[in-house]
Tab-separated table of C-alpha atoms in Angstrom:
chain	number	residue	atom	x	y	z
O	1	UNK	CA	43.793	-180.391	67.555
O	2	UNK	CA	44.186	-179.543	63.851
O	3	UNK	CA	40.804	-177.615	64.072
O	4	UNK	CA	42.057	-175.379	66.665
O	5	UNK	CA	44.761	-174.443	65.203
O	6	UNK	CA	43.277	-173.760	61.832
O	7	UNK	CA	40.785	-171.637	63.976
O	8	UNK	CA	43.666	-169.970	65.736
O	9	UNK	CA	45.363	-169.779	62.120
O	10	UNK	CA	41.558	-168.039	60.621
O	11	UNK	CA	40.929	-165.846	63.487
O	12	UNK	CA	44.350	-164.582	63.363
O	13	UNK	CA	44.148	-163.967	60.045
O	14	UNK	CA	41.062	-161.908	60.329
O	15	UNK	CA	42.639	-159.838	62.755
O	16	UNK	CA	45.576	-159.516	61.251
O	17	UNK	CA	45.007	-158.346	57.753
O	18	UNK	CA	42.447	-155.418	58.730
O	19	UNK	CA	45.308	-153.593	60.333
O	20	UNK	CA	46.629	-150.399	59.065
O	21	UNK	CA	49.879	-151.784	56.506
O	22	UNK	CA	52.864	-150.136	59.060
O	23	UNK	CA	51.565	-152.433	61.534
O	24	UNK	CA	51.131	-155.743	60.259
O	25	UNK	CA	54.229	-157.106	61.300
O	26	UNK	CA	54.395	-156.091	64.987
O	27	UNK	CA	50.281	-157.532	64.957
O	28	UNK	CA	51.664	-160.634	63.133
O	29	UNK	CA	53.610	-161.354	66.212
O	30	UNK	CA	51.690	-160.521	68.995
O	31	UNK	CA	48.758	-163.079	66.484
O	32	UNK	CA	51.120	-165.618	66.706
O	33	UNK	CA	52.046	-165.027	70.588
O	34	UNK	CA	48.140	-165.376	71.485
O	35	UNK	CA	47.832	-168.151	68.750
O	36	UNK	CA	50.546	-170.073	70.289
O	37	UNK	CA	48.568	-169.665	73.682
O	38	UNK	CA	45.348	-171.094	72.515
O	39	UNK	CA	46.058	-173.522	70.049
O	40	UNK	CA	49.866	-174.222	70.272
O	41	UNK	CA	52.855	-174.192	68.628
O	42	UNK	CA	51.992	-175.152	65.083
O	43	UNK	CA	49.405	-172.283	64.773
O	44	UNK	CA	52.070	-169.515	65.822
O	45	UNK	CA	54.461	-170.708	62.915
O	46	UNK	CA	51.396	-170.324	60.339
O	47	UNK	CA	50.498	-167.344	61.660
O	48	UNK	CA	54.124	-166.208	61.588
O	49	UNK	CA	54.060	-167.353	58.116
O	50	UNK	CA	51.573	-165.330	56.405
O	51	UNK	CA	52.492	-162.597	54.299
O	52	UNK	CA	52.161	-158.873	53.948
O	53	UNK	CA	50.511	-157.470	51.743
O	54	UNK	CA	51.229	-155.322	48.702
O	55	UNK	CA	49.862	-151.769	48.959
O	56	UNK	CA	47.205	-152.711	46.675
O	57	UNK	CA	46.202	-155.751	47.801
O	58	UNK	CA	45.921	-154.043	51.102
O	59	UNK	CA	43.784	-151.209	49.684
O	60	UNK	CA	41.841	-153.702	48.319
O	61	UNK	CA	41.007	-155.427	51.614
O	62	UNK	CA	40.454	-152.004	53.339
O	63	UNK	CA	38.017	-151.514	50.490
O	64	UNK	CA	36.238	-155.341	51.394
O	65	UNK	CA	35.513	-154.052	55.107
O	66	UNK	CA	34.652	-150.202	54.685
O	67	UNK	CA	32.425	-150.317	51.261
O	68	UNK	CA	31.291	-154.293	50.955
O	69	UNK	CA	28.646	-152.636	48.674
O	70	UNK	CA	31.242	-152.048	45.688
O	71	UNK	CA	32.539	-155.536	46.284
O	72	UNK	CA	29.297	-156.936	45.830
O	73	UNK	CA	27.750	-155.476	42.842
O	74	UNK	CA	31.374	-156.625	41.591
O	75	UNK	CA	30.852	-160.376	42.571
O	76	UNK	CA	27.367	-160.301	42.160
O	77	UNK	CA	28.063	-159.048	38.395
O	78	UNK	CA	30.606	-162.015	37.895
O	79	UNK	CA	28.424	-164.636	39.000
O	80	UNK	CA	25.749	-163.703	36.418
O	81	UNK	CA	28.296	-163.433	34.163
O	82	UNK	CA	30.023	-167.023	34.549
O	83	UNK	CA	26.339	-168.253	34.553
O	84	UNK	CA	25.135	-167.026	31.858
O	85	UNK	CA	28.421	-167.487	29.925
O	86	UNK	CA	28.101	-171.254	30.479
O	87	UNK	CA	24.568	-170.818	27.931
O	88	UNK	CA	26.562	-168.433	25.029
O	89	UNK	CA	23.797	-165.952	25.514
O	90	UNK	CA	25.212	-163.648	22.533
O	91	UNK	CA	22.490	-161.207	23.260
O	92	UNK	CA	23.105	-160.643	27.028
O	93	UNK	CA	27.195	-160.912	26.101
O	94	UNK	CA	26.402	-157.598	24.152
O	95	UNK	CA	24.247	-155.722	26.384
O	96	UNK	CA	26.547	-156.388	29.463
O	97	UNK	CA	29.164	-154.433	28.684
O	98	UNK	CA	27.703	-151.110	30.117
O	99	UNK	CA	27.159	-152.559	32.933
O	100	UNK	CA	30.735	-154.665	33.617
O	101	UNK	CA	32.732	-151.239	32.749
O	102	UNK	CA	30.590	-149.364	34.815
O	103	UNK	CA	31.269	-151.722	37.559
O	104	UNK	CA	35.031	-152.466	37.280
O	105	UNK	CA	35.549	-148.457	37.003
O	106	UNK	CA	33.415	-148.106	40.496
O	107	UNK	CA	35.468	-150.402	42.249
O	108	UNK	CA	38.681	-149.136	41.192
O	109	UNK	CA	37.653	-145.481	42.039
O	110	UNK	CA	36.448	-146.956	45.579
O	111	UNK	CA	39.444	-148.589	46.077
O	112	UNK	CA	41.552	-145.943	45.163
O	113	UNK	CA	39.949	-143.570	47.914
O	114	UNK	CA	39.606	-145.921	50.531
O	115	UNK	CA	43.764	-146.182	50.069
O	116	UNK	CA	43.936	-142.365	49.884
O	117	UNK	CA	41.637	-141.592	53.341
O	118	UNK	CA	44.110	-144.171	54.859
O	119	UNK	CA	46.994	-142.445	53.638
O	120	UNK	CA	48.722	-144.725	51.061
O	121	UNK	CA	47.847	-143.178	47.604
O	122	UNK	CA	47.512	-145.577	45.049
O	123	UNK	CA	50.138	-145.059	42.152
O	124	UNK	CA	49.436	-145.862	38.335
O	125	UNK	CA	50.185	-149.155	38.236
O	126	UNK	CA	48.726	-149.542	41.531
O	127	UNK	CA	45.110	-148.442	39.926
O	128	UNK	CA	46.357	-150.893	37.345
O	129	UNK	CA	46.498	-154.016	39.377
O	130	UNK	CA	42.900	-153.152	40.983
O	131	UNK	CA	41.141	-152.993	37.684
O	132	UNK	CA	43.221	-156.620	36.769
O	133	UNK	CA	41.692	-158.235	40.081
O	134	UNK	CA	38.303	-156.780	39.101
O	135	UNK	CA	38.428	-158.106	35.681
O	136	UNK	CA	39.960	-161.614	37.368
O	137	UNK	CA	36.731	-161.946	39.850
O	138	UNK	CA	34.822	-161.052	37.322
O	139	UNK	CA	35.848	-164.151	35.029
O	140	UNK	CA	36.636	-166.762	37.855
O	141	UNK	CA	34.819	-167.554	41.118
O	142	UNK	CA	37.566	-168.563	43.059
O	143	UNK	CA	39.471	-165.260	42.381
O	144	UNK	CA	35.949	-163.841	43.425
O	145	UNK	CA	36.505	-165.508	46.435
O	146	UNK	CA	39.779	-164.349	47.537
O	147	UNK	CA	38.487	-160.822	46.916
O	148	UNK	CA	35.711	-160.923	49.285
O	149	UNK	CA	37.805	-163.087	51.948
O	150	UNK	CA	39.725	-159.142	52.321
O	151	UNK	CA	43.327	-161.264	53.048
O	152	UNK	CA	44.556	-160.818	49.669
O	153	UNK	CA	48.279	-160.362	49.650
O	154	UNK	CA	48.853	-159.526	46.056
O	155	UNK	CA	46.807	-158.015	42.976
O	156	UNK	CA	45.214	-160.754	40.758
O	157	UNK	CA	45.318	-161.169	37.246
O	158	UNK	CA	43.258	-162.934	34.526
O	159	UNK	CA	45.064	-164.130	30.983
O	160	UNK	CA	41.847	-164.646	29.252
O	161	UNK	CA	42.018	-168.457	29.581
O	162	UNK	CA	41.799	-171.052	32.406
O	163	UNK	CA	42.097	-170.505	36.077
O	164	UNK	CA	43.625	-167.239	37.580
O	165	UNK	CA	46.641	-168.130	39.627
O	166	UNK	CA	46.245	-167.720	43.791
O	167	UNK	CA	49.264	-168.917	44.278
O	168	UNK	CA	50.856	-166.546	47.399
O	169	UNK	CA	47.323	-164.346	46.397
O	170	UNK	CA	45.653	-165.097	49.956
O	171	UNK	CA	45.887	-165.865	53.389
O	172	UNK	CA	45.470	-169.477	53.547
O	173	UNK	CA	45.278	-172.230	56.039
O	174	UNK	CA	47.567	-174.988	55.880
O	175	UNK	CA	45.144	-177.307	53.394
O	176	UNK	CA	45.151	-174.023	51.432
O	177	UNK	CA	41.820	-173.120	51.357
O	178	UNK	CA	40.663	-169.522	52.068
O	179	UNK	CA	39.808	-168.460	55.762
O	180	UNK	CA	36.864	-166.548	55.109
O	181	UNK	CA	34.667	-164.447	52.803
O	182	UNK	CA	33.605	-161.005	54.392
O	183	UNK	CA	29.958	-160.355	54.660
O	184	UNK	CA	30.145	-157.903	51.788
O	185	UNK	CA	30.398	-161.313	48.889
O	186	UNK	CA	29.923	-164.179	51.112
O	187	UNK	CA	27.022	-165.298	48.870
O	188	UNK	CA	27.724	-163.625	45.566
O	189	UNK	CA	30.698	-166.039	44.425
O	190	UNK	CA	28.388	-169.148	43.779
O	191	UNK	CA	28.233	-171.416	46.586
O	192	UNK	CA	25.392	-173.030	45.331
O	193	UNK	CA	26.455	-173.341	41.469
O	194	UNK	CA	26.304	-171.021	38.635
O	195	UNK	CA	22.915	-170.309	38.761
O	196	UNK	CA	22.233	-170.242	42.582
O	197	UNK	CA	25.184	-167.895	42.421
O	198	UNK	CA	23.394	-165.576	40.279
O	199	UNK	CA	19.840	-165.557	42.072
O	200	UNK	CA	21.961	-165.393	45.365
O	201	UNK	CA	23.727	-161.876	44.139
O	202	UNK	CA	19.961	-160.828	43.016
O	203	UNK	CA	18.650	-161.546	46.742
O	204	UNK	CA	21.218	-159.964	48.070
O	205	UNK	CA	20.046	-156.549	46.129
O	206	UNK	CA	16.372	-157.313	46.617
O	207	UNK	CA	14.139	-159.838	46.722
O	208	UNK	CA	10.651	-160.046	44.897
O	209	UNK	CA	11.916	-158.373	41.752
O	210	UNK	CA	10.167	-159.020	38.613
O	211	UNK	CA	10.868	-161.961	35.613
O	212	UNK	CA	11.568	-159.092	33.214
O	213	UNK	CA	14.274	-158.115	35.505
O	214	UNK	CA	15.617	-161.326	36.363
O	215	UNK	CA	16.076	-161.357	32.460
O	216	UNK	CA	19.454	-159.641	33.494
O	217	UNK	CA	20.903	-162.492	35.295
O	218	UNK	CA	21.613	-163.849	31.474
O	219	UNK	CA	24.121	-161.408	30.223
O	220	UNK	CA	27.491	-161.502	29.089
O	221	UNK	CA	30.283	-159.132	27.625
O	222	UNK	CA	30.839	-159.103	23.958
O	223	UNK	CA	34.663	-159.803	24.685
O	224	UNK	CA	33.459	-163.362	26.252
O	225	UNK	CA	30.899	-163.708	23.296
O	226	UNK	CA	33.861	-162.865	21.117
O	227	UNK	CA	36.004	-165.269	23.088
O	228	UNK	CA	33.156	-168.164	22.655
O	229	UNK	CA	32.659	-167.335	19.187
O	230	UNK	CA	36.511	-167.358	17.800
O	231	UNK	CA	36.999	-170.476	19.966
O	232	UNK	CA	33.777	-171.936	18.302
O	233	UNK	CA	35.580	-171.049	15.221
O	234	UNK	CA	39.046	-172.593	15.684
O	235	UNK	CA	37.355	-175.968	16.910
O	236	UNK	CA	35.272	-175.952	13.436
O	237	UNK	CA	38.175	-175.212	11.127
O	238	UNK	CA	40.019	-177.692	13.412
O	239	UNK	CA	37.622	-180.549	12.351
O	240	UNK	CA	37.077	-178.647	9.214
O	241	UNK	CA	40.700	-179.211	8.726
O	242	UNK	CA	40.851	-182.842	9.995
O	243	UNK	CA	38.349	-184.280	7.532
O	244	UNK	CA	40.261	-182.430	4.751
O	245	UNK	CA	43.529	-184.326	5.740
O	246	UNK	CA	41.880	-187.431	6.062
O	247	UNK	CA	40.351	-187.199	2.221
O	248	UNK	CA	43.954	-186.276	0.948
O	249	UNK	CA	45.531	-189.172	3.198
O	250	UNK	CA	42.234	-191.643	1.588
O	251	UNK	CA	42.956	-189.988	-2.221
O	252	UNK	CA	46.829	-190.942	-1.786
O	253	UNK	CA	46.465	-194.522	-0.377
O	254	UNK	CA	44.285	-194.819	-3.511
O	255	UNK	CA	46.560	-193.380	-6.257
O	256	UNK	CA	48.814	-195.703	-4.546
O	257	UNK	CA	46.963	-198.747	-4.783
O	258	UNK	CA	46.663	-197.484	-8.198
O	259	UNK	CA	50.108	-196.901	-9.197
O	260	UNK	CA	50.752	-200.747	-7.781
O	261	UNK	CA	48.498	-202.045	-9.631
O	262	UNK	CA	49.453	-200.225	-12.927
O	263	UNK	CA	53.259	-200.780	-11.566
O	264	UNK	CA	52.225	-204.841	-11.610
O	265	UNK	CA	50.774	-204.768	-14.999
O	266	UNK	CA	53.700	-202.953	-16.724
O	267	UNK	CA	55.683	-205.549	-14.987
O	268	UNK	CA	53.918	-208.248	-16.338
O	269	UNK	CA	53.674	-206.993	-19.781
O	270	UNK	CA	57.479	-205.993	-19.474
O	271	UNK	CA	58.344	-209.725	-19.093
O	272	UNK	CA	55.728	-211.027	-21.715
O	273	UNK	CA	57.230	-208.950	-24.091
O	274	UNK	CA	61.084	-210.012	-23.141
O	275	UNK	CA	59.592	-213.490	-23.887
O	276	UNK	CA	58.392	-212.689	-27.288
O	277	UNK	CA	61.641	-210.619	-27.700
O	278	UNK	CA	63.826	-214.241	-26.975
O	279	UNK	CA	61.415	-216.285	-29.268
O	280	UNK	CA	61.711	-213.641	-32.394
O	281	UNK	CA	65.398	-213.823	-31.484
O	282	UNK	CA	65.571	-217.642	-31.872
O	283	UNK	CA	63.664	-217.584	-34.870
O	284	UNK	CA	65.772	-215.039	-36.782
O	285	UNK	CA	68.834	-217.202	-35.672
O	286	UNK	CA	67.138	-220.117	-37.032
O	287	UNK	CA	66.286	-218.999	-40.354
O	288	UNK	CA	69.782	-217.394	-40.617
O	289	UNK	CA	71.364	-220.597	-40.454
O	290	UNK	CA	68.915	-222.171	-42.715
O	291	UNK	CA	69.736	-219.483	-45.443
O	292	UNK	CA	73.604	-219.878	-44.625
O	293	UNK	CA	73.432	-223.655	-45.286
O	294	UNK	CA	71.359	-223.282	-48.927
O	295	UNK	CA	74.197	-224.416	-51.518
C-alpha cells in the first residue's frame, strides 16, 4: 500500500510540476482527486501538500524538460568537478574556470528565455537565484539532483561549505527522497560514485573519446583550489599553533618545578641560618654575663 501511494504521490508530481505556473493549483487538485482514486486517501493529502513553486524555480524546471542539454553539461561539469576536487588537482582547479563560467552563464541565459517564451520574465534577482542553484549543483550532488528531478520549488543556494540546504527545495515523497531525475541529468549526478559520475557525464556526450581528453574529467576551479589550499593552511597553523602551546605549557611546568625547587632550598637555608642566628645569640648572651660577673 505505501508503494502505491508513493507512486500515486511521484506520478502526480511529475504531472503536476510541468504545468504552466497559473495552473498549478487547480492541477494540484484534480492530482490529488485521481490520486485519491488509485491509491487512496493518504496520497491525495501529499499530493495536496506539495508546494508551488517560485517563478524561478519554475523557470528552472521548464528549462529541465525543454533544453535537458544545458542541464547536463551543467551536472555533467559538477560531477567532474566534485571528483576531481576529492584529488586537489591544483592544475585542473586552474584550468576549469573557463569552462564552469562558461557553463553557469549558459544555463542562466537558457533559463532566462525558456521563462520569457512562457511569458514570466525573469527579474534581477530572479537571474540571481538561477546562477546560485547553478553554482549549488555545481558544488553538491544532491542539489544536482534536485535540479535535474525539474520539481524544484525554490532557488538553491551554496555558502561555500557543507551541504546545500533542500529543505522545502523539492517535491518530495513522504521518506523525503526526490521523485525523479529527468532524462536530461539522470546519470550525470553520480550514481555510481565520484568517478563513475564523471565517466557517466562523458558517455553521455560521447563515447570512445580519447585519454588525452578524458584528461578533462580532473579539473577544478581555482576558487575550490583556493578553498583547499587556505583550509590546508588553517589546519597547519592550527597544529602549527598547538605544538607551540604545548612547548610554552612544557617550559612553564619546568620553570615551575624550578622555582619549587629553588623555593625549597631558600627555605631550607632560611631556617639553617635562623639556627645559627639563635646560637650566635646565646653565645653573645653568654659571654655578656661572663664579662658582667668579672670583679
Amino acid at each position: 500500500m505505501a508503494d502505491e501511494v508513493e507512486e500515486a504521490v511521484a506520478a502526480a508530481a511529475t504531472s503536476l510540476y510541468a504545468v504552466p505556473l497559473g495552473e498549478f493549483v487547480a492541477s494540484r487538485k484534480a492530482l490529488a482527486a485521481t490520486a485519491k482514486s488509485s491509491a487512496g486517501p493518504a496520497a491525495a493529502k501529499e499530493v495536496l501538500a506539495l508546494r508551488k513553486p517560485t517563478v524561478t524555480a519554475w523557470a528552472m524546471n521548464l528549462t529541465s524538460r525543454e533544453d535537458p542539454e544545458v542541464v547536463r553539461d551543467l551536472v555533467g561539469l559538477g560531477a567532474r568537478m566534485r571528483a576531481a576536487q576529492s584529488r586537489l588537482d591544483a592544475g585542473t582547479l586552474r584550468s576549469v574556470r573557463g569552462e564552469r563560467d562558461a557553463t553557469v552563464a549558459a544555463y542562466v541565459d537558457r533559463v532566462a528565455e525558456v521563462a520569457t517564451a512562457a511569458g514570466a520574465a525573469l527579474s534581477a534577482s530572479g537571474h540571481d537565484e538561477v546562477r546560485a542553484s547553478a553554482i549549488a549543483a555545481l558544488a553538491d550532488e544532491s542539489a544536482a539532483e534536485a535540479l535535474c528531478s525539474g520539481q524544484l520549488t525554490r532557488a538553491l543556494s551554496y555558502s561555500g561549505f557543507g551541504e546545500v540546504d533542500l529543505s522545502g527545495a523539492v517535491g518530495v515523497t513522504s521518506s523525503g527522497s526526490i521523485m525523479s531525475v529527468l532524462p536530461g541529468g539522470a546519470g550525470a549526478p553520480g550514481a555510481s560514485g565520484d568517478s563513475g559520475a564523471a565517466g557517466e557525464a562523458e558517455r553521455r556526450e560521447g563515447e570512445g573519446q580519447d585519454d588525452e581528453d578524458d584528461e578533462d574529467d580532473d579539473e577544478l576551479t581555482a576558487e575550490e583550489l583556493a578553498r583547499a589550499v587556505a583550509e590546508a593552511k588553517a589546519a597547519k597553523a592550527a597544529a602549527k599553533a598547538r605544538r607551540r602551546a604545548e612547548a610554552e605549557v612544557e617550559a612553564a611546568q619546568a620553570q615551575m618545578r624550578q622555582a619549587q625547587a629553588e623555593l625549597e632550598a631558600a627555605e631550607d637555608a632560611a631556617r639553617v641560618a635562623r639556627k645559627a642566628v639563635v646560637a650566635a645569640q646565646k653565645r653573645l648572651d653568654a659571654a655578656r654575663a661572663d664579662v658582667s660577673g668579672l670583679p
